[in-house]
C-alpha atoms as an extended CHARMM CRD file, in Angstrom:
* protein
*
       118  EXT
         1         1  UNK       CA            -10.9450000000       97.7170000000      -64.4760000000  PROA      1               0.0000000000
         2         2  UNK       CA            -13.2850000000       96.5820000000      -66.9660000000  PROA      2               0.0000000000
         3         3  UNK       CA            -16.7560000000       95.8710000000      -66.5900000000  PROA      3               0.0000000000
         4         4  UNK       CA            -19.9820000000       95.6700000000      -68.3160000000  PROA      4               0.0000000000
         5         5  UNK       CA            -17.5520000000       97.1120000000      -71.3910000000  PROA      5               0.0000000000
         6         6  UNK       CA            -17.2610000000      100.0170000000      -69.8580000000  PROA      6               0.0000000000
         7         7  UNK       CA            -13.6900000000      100.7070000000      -68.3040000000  PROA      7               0.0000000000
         8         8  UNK       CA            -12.6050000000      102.7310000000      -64.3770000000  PROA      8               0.0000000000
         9         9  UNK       CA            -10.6830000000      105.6690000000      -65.1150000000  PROA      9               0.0000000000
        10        10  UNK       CA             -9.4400000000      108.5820000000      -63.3870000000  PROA      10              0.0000000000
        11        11  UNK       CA             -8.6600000000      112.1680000000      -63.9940000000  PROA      11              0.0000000000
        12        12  UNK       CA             -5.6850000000      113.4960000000      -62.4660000000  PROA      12              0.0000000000
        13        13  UNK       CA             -5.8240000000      116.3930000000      -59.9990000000  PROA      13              0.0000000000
        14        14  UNK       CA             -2.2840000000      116.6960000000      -59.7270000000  PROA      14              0.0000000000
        15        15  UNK       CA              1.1680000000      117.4240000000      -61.7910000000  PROA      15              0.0000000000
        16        16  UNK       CA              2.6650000000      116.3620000000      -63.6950000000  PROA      16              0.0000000000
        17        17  UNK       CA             -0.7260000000      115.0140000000      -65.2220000000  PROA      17              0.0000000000
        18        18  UNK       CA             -3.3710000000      117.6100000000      -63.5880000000  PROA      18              0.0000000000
        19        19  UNK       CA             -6.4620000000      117.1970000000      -66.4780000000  PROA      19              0.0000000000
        20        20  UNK       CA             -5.3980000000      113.5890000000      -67.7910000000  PROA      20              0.0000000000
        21        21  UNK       CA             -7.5810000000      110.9870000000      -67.7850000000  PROA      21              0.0000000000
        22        22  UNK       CA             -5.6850000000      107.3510000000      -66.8570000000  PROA      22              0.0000000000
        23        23  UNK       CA             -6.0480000000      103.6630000000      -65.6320000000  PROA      23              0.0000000000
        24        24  UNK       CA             -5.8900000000      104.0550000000      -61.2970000000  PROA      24              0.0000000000
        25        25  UNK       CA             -2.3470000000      103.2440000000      -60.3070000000  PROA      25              0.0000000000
        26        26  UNK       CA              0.5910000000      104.3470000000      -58.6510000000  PROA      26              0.0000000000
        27        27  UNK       CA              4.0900000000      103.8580000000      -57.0480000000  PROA      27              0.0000000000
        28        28  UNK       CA              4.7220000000      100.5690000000      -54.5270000000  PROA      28              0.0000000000
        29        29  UNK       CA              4.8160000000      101.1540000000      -51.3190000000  PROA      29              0.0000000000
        30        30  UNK       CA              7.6030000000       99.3280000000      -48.9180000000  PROA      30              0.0000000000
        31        31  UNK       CA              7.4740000000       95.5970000000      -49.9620000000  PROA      31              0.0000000000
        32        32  UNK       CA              4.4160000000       95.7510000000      -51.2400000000  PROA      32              0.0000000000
        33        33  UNK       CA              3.6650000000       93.5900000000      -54.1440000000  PROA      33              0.0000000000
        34        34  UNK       CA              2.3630000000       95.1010000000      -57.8320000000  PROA      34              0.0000000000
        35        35  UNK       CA             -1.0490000000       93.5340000000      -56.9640000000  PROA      35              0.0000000000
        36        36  UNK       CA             -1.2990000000       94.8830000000      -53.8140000000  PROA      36              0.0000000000
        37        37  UNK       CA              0.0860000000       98.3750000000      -55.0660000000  PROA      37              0.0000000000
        38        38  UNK       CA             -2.9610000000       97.6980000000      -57.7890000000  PROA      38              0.0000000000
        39        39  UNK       CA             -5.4980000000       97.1530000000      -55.4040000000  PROA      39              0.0000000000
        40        40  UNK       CA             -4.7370000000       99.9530000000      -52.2560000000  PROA      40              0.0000000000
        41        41  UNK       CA             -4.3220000000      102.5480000000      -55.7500000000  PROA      41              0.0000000000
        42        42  UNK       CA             -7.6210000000      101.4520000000      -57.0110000000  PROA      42              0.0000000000
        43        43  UNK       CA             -9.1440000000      101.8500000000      -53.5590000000  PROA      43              0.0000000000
        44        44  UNK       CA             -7.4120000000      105.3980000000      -52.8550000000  PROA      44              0.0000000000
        45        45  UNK       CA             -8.2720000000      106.6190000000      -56.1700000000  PROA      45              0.0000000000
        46        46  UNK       CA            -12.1010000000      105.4720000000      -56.5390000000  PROA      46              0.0000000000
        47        47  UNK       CA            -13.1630000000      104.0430000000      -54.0010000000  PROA      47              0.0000000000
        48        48  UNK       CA            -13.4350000000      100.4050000000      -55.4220000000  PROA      48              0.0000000000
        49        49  UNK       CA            -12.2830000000       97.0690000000      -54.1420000000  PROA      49              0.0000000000
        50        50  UNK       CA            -10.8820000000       95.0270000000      -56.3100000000  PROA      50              0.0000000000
        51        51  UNK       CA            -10.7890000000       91.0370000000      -56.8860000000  PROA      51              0.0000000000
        52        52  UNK       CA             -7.5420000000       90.8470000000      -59.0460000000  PROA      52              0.0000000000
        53        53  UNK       CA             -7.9030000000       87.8740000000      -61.7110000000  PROA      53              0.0000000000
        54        54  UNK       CA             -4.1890000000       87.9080000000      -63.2020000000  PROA      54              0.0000000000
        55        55  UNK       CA             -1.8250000000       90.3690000000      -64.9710000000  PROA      55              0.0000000000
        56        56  UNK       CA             -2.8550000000       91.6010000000      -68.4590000000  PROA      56              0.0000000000
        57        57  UNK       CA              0.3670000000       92.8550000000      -69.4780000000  PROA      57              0.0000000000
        58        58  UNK       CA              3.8310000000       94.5440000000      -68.3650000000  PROA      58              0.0000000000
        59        59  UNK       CA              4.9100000000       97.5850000000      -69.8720000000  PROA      59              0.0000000000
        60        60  UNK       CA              7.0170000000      100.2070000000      -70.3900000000  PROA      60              0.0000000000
        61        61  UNK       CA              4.9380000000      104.0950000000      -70.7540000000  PROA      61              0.0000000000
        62        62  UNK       CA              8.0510000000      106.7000000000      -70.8710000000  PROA      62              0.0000000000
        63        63  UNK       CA             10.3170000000      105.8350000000      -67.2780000000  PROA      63              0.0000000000
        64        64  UNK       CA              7.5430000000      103.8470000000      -65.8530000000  PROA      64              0.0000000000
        65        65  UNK       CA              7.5170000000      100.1600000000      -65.9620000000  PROA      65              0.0000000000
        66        66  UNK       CA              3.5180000000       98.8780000000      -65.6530000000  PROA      66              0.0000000000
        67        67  UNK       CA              2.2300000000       95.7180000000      -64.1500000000  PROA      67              0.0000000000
        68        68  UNK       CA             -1.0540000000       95.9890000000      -65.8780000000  PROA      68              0.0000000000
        69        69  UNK       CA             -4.1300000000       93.9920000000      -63.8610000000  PROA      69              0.0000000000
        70        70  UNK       CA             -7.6670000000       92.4150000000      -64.7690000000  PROA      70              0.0000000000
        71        71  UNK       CA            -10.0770000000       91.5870000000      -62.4480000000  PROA      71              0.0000000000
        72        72  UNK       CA            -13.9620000000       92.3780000000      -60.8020000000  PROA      72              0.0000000000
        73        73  UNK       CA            -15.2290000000       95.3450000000      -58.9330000000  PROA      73              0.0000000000
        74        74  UNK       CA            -15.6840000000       93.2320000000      -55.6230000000  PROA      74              0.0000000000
        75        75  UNK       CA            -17.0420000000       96.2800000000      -53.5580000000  PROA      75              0.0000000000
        76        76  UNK       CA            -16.8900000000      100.3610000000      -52.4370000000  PROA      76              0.0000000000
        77        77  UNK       CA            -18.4290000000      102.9820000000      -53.5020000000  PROA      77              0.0000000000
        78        78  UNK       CA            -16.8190000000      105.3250000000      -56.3290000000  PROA      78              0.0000000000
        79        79  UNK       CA            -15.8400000000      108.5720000000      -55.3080000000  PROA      79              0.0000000000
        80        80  UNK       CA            -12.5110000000      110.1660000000      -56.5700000000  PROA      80              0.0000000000
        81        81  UNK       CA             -9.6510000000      111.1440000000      -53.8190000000  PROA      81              0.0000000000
        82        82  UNK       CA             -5.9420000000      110.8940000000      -52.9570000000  PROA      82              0.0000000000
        83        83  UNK       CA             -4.8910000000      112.6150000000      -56.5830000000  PROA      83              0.0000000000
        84        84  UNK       CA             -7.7960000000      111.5080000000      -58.4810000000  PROA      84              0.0000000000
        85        85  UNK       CA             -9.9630000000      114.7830000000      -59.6220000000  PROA      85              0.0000000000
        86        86  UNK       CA            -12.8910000000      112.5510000000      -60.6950000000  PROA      86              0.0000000000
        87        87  UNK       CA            -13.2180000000      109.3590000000      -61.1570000000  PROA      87              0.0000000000
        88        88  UNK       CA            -15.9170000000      107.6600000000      -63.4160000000  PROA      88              0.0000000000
        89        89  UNK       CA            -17.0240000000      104.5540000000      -65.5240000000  PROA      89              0.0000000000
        90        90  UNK       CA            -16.7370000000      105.4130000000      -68.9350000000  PROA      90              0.0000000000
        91        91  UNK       CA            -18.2140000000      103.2490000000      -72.2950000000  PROA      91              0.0000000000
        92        92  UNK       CA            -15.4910000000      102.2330000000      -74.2240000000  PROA      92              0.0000000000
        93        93  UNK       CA            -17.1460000000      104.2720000000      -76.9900000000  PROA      93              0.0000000000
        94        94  UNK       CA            -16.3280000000      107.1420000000      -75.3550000000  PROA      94              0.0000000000
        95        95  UNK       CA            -12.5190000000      106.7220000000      -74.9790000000  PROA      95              0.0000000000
        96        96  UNK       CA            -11.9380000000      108.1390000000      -78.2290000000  PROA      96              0.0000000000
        97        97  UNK       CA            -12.5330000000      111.9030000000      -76.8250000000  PROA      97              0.0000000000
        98        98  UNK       CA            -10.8360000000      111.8400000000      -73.5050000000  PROA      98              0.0000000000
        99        99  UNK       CA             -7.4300000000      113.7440000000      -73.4910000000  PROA      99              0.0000000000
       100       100  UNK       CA             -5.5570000000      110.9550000000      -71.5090000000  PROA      100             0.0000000000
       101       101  UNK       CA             -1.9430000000      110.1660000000      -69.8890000000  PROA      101             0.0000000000
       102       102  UNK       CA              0.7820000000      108.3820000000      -72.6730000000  PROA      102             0.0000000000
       103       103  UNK       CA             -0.3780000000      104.8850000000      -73.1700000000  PROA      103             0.0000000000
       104       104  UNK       CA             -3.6870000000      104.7080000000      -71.5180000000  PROA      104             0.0000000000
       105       105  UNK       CA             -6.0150000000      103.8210000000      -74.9710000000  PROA      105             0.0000000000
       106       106  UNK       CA             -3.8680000000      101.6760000000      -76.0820000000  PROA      106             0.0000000000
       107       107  UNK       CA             -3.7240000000       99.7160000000      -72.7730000000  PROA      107             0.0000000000
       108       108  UNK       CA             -7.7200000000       99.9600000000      -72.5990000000  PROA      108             0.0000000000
       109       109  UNK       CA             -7.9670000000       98.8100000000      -76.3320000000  PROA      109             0.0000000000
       110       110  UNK       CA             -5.3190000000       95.7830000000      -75.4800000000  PROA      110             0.0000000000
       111       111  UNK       CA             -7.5310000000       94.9530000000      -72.3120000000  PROA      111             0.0000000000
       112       112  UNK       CA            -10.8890000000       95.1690000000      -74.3650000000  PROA      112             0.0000000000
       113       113  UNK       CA             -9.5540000000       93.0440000000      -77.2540000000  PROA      113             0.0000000000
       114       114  UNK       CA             -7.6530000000       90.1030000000      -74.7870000000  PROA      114             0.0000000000
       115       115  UNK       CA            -10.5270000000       89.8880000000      -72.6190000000  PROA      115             0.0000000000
       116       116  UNK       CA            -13.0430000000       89.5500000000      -75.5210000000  PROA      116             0.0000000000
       117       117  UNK       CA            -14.8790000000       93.0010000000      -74.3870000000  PROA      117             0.0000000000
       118       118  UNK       CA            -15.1570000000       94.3000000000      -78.2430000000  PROA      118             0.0000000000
């Protein structure tokens, strides 16, 4: 989630990525759909409610195949929980420094750049 060009992100509180910063996501649930797996992660992770806009991109980060999301905060308060350690808006000026999961700056820097953010 990007807003006011700074971007949500999450540290990890649990293996095998305990320390990592990375984009709020996880596994689907039953039939859930990707955008509903985006938007229950988001809320479990920060706190935040989401109003998805579209998909940003689909990838492939080691076995994992992404559905990658844009949208608006739309609500919530941010707190980290489920396996978020913290969770915190951070400038994009101050991604370089973060020690963060496979994949996540580049997905932040393709987000930034497609939605005109930098």
């Amino acid at each position: 989630m990007l807003a006011e060009n700074k971007v949500l992100l999450v540290k990890r509180g649990r293996a095998p990525f305990a320390g990592l910063w990375s984009l709020p996501g996880g596994r689907t649930e039953g039939s859930e759909t990707p955008r509903a797996t985006a938007c229950r992660e988001l809320k479990e992770e920060t706190g935040i409610e989401a109003q998805v806009e579209g998909v940003l991109d689909r990838v492939r980060v080691a076995s994992c195949r992404l559905t990658v999301f844009y949208g608006r905060p739309a609500g919530g308060d941010l707190k980290a929980a489920d396996d978020a350690e913290s969770a915190e808006w951070v400038h994009l000026d101050q991604i370089e420094g973060r020690s963060m999961t496979e994949g996540t700056a580049e997905l932040i820097w393709t987000a930034a750049h497609r939605l005109g953010r930098r």
